[in-house]
Each structure stands twice: as structure tokens, then as C-alpha cells.
mmCIF file of C-alpha atoms and ligand atoms in Angstrom:
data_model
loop_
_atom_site.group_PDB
_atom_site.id
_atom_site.type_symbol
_atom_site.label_atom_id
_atom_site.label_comp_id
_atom_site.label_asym_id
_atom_site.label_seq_id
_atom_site.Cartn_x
_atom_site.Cartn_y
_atom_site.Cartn_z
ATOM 1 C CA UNK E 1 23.567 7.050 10.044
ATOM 2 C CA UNK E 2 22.541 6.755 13.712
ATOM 3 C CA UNK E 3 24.656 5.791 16.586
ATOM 4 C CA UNK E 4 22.460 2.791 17.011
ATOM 5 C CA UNK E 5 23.065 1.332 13.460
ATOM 6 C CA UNK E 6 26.758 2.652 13.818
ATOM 7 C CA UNK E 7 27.504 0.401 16.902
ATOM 8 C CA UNK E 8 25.747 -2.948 15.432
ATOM 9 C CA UNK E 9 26.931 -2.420 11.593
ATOM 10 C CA UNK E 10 28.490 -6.011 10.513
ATOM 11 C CA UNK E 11 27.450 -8.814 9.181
ATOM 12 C CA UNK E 12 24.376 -9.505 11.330
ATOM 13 C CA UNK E 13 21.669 -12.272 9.904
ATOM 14 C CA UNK E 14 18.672 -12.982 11.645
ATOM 15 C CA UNK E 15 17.072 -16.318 12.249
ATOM 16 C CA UNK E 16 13.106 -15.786 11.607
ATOM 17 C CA UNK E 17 12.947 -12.956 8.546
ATOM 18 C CA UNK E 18 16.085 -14.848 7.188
ATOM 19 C CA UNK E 19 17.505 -11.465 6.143
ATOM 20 C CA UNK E 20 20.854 -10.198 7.243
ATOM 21 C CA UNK E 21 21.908 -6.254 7.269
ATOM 22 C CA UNK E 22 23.801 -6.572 3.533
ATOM 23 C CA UNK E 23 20.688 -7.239 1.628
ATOM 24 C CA UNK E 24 18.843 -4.795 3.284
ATOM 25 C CA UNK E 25 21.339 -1.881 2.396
ATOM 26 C CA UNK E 26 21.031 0.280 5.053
ATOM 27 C CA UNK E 27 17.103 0.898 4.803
ATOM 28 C CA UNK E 28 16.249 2.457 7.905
ATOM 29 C CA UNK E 29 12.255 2.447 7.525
ATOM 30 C CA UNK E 30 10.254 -0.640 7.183
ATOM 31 C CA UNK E 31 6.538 -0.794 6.301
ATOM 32 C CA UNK E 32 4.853 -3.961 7.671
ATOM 33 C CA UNK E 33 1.662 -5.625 6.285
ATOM 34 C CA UNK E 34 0.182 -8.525 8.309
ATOM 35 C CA UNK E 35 -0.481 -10.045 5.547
ATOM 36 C CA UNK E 36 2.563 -11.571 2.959
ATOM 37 C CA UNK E 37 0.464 -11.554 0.370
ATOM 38 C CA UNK E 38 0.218 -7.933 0.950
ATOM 39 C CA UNK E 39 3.940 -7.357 0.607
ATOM 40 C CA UNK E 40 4.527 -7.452 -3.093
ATOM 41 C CA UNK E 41 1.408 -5.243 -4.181
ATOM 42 C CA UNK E 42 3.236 -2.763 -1.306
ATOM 43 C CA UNK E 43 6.360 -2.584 -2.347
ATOM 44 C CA UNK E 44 5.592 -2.530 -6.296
ATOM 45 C CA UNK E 45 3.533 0.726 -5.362
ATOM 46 C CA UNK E 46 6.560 2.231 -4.821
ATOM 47 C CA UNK E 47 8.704 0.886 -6.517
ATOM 48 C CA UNK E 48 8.112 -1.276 -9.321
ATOM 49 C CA UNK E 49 11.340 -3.135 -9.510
ATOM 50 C CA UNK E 50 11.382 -3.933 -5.742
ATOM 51 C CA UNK E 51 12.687 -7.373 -5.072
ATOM 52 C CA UNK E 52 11.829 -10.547 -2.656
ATOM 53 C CA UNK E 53 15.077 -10.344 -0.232
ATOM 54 C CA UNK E 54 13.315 -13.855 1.731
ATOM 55 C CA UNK E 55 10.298 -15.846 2.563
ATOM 56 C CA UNK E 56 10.398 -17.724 5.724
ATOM 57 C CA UNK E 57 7.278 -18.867 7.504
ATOM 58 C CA UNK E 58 4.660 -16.067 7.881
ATOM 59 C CA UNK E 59 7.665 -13.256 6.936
ATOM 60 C CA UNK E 60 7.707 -12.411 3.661
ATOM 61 C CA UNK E 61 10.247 -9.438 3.016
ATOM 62 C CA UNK E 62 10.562 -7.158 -0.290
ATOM 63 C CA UNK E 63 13.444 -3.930 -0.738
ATOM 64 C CA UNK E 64 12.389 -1.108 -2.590
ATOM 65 C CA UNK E 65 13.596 2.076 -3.485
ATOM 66 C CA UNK E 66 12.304 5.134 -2.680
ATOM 67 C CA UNK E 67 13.688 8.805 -3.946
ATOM 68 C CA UNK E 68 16.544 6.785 -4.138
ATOM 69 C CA UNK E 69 16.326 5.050 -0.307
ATOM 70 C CA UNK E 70 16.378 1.625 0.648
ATOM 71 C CA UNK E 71 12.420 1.169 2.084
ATOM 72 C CA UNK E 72 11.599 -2.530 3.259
ATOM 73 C CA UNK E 73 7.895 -3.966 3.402
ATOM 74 C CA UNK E 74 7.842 -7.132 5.420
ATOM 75 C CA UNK E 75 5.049 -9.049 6.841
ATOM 76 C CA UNK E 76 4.616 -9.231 10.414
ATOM 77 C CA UNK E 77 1.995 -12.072 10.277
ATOM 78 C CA UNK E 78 -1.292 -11.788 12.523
ATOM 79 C CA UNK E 79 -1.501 -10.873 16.311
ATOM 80 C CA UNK E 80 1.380 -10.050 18.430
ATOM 81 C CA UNK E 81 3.963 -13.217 19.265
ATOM 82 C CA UNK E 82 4.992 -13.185 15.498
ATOM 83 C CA UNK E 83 4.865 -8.977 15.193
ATOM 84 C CA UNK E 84 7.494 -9.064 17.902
ATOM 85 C CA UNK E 85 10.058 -11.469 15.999
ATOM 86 C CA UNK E 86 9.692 -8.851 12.888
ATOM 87 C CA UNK E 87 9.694 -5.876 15.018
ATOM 88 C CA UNK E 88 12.497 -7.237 17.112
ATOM 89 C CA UNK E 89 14.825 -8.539 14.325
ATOM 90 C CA UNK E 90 14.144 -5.577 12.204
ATOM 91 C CA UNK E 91 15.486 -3.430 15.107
ATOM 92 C CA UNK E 92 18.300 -5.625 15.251
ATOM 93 C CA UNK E 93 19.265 -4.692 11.706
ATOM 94 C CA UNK E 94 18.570 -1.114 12.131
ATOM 95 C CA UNK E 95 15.389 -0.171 10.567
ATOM 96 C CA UNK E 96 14.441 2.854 12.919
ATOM 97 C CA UNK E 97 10.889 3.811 11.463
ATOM 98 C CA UNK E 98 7.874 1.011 11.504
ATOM 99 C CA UNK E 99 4.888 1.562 9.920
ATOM 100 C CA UNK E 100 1.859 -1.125 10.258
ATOM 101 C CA UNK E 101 -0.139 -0.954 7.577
ATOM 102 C CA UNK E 102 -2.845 -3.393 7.953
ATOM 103 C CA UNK E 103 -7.164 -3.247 7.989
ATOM 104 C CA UNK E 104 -9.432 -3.077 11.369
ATOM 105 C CA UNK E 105 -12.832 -4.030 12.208
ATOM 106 C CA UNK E 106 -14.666 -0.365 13.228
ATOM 107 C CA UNK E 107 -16.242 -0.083 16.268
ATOM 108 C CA UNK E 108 -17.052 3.648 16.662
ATOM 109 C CA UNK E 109 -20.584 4.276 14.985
ATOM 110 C CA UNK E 110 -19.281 7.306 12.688
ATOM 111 C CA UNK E 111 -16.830 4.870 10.784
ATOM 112 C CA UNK E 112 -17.517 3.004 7.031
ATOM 113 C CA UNK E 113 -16.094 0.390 5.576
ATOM 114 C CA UNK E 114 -13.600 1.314 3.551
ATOM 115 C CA UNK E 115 -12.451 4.306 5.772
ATOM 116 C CA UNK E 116 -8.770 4.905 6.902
ATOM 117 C CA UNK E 117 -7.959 4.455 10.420
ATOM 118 C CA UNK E 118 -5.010 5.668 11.759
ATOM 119 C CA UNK E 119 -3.488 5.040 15.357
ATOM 120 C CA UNK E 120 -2.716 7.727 17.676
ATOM 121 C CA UNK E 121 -2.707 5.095 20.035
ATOM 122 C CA UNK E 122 -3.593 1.734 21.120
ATOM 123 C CA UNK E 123 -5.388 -0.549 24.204
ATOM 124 C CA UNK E 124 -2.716 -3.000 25.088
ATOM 125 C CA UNK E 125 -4.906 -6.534 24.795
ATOM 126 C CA UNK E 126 -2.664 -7.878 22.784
ATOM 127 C CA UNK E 127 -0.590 -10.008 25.231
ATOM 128 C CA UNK E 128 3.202 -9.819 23.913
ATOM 129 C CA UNK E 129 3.680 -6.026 24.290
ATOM 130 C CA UNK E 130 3.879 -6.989 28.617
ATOM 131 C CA UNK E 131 6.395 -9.056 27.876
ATOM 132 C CA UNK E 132 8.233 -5.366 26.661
ATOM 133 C CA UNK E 133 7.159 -2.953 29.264
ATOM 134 C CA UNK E 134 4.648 -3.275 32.268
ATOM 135 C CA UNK E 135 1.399 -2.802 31.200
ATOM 136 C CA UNK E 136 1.279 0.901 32.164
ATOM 137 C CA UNK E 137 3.359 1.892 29.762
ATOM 138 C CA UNK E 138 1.306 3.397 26.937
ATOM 139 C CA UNK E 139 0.909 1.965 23.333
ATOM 140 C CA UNK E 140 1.744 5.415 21.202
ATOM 141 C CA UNK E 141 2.631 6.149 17.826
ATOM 142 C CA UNK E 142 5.271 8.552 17.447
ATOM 143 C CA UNK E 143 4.385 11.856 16.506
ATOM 144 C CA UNK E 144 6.327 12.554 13.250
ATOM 145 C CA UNK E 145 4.971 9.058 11.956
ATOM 146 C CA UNK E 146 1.313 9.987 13.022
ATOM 147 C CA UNK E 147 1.957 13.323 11.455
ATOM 148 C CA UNK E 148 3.176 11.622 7.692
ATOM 149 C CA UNK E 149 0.467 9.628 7.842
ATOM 150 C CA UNK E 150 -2.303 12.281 8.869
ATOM 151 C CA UNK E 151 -0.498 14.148 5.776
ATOM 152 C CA UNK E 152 -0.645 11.524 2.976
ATOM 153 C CA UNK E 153 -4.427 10.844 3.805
ATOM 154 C CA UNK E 154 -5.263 14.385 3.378
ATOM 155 C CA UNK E 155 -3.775 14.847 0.507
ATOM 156 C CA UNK E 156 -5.096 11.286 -1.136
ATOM 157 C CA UNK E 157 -8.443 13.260 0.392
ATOM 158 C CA UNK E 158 -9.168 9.839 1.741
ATOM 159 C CA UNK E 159 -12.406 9.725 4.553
ATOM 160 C CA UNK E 160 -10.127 9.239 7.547
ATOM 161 C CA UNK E 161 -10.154 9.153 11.678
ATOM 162 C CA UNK E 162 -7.271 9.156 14.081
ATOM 163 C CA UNK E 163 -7.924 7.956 17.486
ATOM 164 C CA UNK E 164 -7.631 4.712 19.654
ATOM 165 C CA UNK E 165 -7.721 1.499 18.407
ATOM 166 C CA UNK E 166 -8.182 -1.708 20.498
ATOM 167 C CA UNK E 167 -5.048 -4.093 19.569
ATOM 168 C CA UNK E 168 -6.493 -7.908 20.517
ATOM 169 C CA UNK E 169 -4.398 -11.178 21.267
ATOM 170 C CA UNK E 170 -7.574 -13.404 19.586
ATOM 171 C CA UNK E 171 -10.019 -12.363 16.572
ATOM 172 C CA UNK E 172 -12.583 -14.372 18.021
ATOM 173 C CA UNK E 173 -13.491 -13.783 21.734
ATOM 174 C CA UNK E 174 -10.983 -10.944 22.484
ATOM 175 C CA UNK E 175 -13.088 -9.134 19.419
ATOM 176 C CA UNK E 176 -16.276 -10.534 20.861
ATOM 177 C CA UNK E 177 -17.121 -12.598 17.943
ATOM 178 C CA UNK E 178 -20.240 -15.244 18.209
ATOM 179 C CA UNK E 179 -19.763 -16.758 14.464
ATOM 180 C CA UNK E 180 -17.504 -18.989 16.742
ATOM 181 C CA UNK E 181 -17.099 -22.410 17.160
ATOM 182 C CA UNK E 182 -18.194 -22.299 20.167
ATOM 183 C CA UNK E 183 -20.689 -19.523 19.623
ATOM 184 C CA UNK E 184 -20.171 -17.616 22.501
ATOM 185 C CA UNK E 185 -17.654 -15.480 24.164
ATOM 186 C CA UNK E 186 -16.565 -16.470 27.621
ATOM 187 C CA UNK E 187 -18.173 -13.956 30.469
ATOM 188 C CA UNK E 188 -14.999 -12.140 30.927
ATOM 189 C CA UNK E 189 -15.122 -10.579 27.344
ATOM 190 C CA UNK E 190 -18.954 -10.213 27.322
ATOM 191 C CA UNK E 191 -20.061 -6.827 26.763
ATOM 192 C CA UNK E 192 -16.440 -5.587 25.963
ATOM 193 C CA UNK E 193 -16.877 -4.657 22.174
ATOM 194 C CA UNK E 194 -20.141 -1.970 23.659
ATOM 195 C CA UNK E 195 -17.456 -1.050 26.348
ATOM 196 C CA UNK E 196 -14.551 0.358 23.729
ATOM 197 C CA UNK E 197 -17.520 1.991 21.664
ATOM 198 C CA UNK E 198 -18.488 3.559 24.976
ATOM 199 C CA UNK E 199 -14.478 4.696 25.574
ATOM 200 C CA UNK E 200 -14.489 5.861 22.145
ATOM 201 C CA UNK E 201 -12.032 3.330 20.693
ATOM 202 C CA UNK E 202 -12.513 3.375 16.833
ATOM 203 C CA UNK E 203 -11.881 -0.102 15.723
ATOM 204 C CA UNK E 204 -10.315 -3.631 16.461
ATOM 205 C CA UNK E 205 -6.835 -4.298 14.922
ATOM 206 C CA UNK E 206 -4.043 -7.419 16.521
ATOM 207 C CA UNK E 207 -0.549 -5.853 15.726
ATOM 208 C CA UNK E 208 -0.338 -2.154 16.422
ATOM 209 C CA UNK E 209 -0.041 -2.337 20.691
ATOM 210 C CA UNK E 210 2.806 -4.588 20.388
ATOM 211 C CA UNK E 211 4.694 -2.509 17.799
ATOM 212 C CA UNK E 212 3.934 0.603 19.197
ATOM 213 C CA UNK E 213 4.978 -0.081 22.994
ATOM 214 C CA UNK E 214 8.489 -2.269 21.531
ATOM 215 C CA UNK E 215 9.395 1.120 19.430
ATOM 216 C CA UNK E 216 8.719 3.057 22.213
ATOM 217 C CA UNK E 217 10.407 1.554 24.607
ATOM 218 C CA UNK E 218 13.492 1.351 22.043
ATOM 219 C CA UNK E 219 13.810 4.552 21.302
ATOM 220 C CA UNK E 220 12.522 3.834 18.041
ATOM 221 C CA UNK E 221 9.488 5.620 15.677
ATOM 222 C CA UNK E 222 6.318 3.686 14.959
ATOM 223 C CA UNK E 223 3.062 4.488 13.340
ATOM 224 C CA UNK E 224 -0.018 2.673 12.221
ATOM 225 C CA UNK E 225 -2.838 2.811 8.996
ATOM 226 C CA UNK E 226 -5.598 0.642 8.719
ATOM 227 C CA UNK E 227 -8.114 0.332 6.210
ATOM 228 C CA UNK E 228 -11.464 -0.637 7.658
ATOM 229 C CA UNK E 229 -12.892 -4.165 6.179
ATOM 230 C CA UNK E 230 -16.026 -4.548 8.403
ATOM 231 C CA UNK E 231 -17.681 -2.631 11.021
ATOM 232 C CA UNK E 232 -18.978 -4.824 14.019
ATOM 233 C CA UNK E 233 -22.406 -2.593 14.540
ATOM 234 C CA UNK E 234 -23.493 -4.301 11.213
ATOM 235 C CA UNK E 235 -21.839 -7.709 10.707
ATOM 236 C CA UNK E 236 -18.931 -10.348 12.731
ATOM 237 C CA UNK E 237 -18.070 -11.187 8.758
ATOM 238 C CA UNK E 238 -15.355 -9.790 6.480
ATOM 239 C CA UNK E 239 -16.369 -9.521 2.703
ATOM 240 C CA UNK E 240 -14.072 -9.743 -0.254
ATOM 241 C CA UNK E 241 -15.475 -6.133 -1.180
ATOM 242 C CA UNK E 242 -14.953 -4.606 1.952
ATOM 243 C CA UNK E 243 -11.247 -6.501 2.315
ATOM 244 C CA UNK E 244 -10.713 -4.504 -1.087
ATOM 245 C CA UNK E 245 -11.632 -1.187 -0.282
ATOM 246 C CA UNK E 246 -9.863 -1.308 3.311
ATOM 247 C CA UNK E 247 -6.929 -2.878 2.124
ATOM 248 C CA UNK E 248 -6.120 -0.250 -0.684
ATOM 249 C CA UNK E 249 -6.899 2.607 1.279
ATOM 250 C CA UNK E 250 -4.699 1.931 3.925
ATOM 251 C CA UNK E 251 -1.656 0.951 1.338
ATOM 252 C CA UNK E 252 -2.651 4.135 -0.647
ATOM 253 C CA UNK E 253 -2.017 6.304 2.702
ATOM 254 C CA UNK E 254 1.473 4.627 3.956
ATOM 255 C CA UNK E 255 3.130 4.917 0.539
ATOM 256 C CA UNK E 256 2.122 8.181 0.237
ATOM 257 C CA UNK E 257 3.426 8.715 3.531
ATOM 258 C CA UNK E 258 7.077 7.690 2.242
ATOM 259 C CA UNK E 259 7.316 10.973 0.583
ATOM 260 C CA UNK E 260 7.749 12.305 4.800
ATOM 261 C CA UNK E 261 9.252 8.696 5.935
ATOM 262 C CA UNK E 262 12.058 8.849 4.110
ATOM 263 C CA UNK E 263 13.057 12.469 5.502
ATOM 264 C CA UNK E 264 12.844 11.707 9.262
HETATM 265 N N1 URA G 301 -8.751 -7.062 11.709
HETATM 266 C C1 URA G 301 -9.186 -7.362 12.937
HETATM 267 O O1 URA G 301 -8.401 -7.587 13.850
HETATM 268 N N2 URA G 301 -10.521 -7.396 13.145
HETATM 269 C C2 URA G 301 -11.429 -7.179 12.177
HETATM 270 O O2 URA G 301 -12.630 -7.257 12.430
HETATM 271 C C3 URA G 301 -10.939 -6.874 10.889
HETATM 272 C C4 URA G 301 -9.590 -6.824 10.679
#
């Protein structure tokens, strides 16, 4: 047990994931879909007599077991403000190890749909993560999660890419969208999705930079997969095919990864 759960063990609750640090028996690494829809088909892959701890708002929250230790998936929602509260509170509880598992729109010409993305780092557009650390502090993943990730897609011999991904505070204009309802981007974020192709960022995401500079600057471990749904060179639109393919790539890769996770 680390010193950090040692000095807050009690009875703490927390107010937005409605969980408290009972029903969460100790689990000290938490995989976090945006989506709560995701959470169930997550946790079931692991275990398949997981169980819904709560369900309030956008956080939905499931405890597993894995080789016989406590693993929680929760959902962190979409974009930053509401990855925060999970990230936060979950730290609060003393979960230690964060994994984002969640899909990405590519921007680097060599990716497919479909492909696994995973985040050795992250551009810091997403607007909470300042609120954490001055914007000069970098958005990393921690090594020994980017490592049990890197590992689990190998083995899965899944087409992956680890690089930079661009972490945005809006889907629409901070992506560069035009299927808008405005149709068009303000000046300011014109040109910006040829700019990150340029930089060699491989695709757009919303959660990651806020996870990765709060664990960080905690002390904590963080890592991020993403399956890729759409690639902006082609299309602004996400199909229900290429939602399917991303999606189970990228939950393939993190549960695999538990076999590592669950050592650290
Ligand atoms: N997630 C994003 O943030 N952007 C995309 O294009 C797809 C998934």
C-alpha cells in the first residue's frame, strides 16, 4: 500500500463519481473510457462478473477483478472540465495508475482507421490541464504505463503508432471541423489541423493532456490508447464502422495491458 493511500485511508466518499474508498476495495489502477457506455463492455473483458459500483451524470463506474486485484473502469465523459472531476476524485480515493482508453481522429498521413494510437505525449489545448500546472509543464505519459501498453499491442500484433497526440477543449473548431453550424472555423484555428500534421502530431483526442499533466504533477502514473475512428485527410465524419474497429482495438490493447498494470 503506498504512503499516499496510507495517510487518506477512511471512509472518504466523493461527490461527482458517487463512489467512496469501501466499494472500491483498495483498487489502485483505474481504466477510464470517455464514453459510459463503454464501461461495461470494459470491465466484462476482464472480468465477467464485474459490477456497477454508481452512475452519476456522465460517470459511470464498474469494479472488476483482475488476477485477483481490484481494477476500476470509470468514465471520464468528453473533453477536459469533467476528466478532471474523475481524475481528481479518483486520486482522492487512491487509484495511482490511469489509463485513458478512448478513440482519436488521425491526423498523420501513415495512420488507418482502425489503428491503435498510443500517447507518449500530448499538446496541451485542452484548457483544464492550466488550471493544474502552467502551461509549460509537459503533458507525458509515464513510462512504465507507455511501456504496458506498447507491450499488449505487440503482442495482440495490433497495427499501432506511439507519438503525440493533440488533446482539444472543442471537437468542432479546436479540431478544425467545417460540418459546423456555423461552417467555418474562426481565423485563429484556421490552418491548425495542416500545422500538427506538419509537427508530426498523430491524431486529435479531448482527454489525454488533462490526465496526463494532473498525474504528473501528482506524482501519479498515467497512460493513454486510442483506437482511431476517422482520419481527417479523408472525412470531418465518424462512421459506425470505423467507431467499431477503433473502439475495440483500443479496449483490446488496455486490458491486455492489465496483465503489466496490475504489477506496477
Ligand atoms: N475523438 C476526437 O476527439 N476527434 C475525432 O475526430 C475522433 C475521436
Amino acid at each position: 500500500m503506498s504512503r499516499r493511500r496510507r495517510k487518506q485511508r477512511g471512509k472518504r466518499r466523493v461527490y461527482h463519481l458517487a463512489l467512496d474508498e469501501e466499494g472500491i476495495q483498495g483498487a489502485e489502477v483505474a481504466l477510464l473510457p470517455g464514453d459510459p457506455g463503454r464501461v461495461p463492455r470494459i470491465a466484462q473483458g476482464f472480468d465477467p462478473e464485474a459490477r456497477e459500483l454508481a452512475f452519476h451524470r456522465e460517470y459511470r463506474s464498474f469494479l472488476g477483478h483482475f488476477h485477483g486485484k481490484p481494477v476500476l473502469v470509470v468514465s471520464t465523459g468528453i473533453g477536459g472540465p469533467s476528466t478532471s472531476i474523475a481524475v481528481e476524485e479518483l486520486a482522492q480515493l487512491g487509484v495511482e495508475i490511469f489509463v485513458r482508453v478512448g478513440t482519436c481522429g488521425g491526423i498523420a498521413p501513415h495512420i488507418r482507421v482502425g489503428d491503435v494510437v498510443i500517447a507518449s505525449g500530448t499538446v496541451r489545448l485542452d484548457g483544464a490541464s492550466v488550471q493544474y500546472a502552467p502551461i509549460e509543464y509537459p503533458a507525458v505519459a509515464h513510462y512504465e504505463v507507455l511501456n504496458a501498453l506498447v507491450g499488449a499491442a505487440r503482442s495482440l500484433q495490433k497495427r499501432f503508432h506511439v507519438g503525440i497526440l493533440a488533446s482539444t477543449a472543442t471537437f468542432y473548431p479546436g479540431q478544425e471541423r467545417k460540418d459546423s453550424f456555423l461552417g467555418c472555423v474562426p481565423r485563429a484555428l484556421r490552418g491548425s489541423l495542416a500545422e500538427w500534421r506538419t509537427l508530426n502530431v498523430l491524431a486529435y483526442e479531448m482527454e489525454a493532456a488533462t490526465l496526463f499533466t494532473m498525474a504528473s504533477a501528482f506524482g501519479l502514473r498515467a497512460g493513454c490508447v486510442t483506437g482511431v475512428v476517422v482520419h481527417r485527410e479523408r472525412s470531418e465524419r465518424v462512421t459506425e464502422g470505423g467507431l467499431k474497429q477503433g473502439e475495440q482495438n483500443a479496449i483490446a490493447v488496455a486490458v491486455a495491458a492489465l496483465e503489466a498494470l496490475v504489477r506496477l
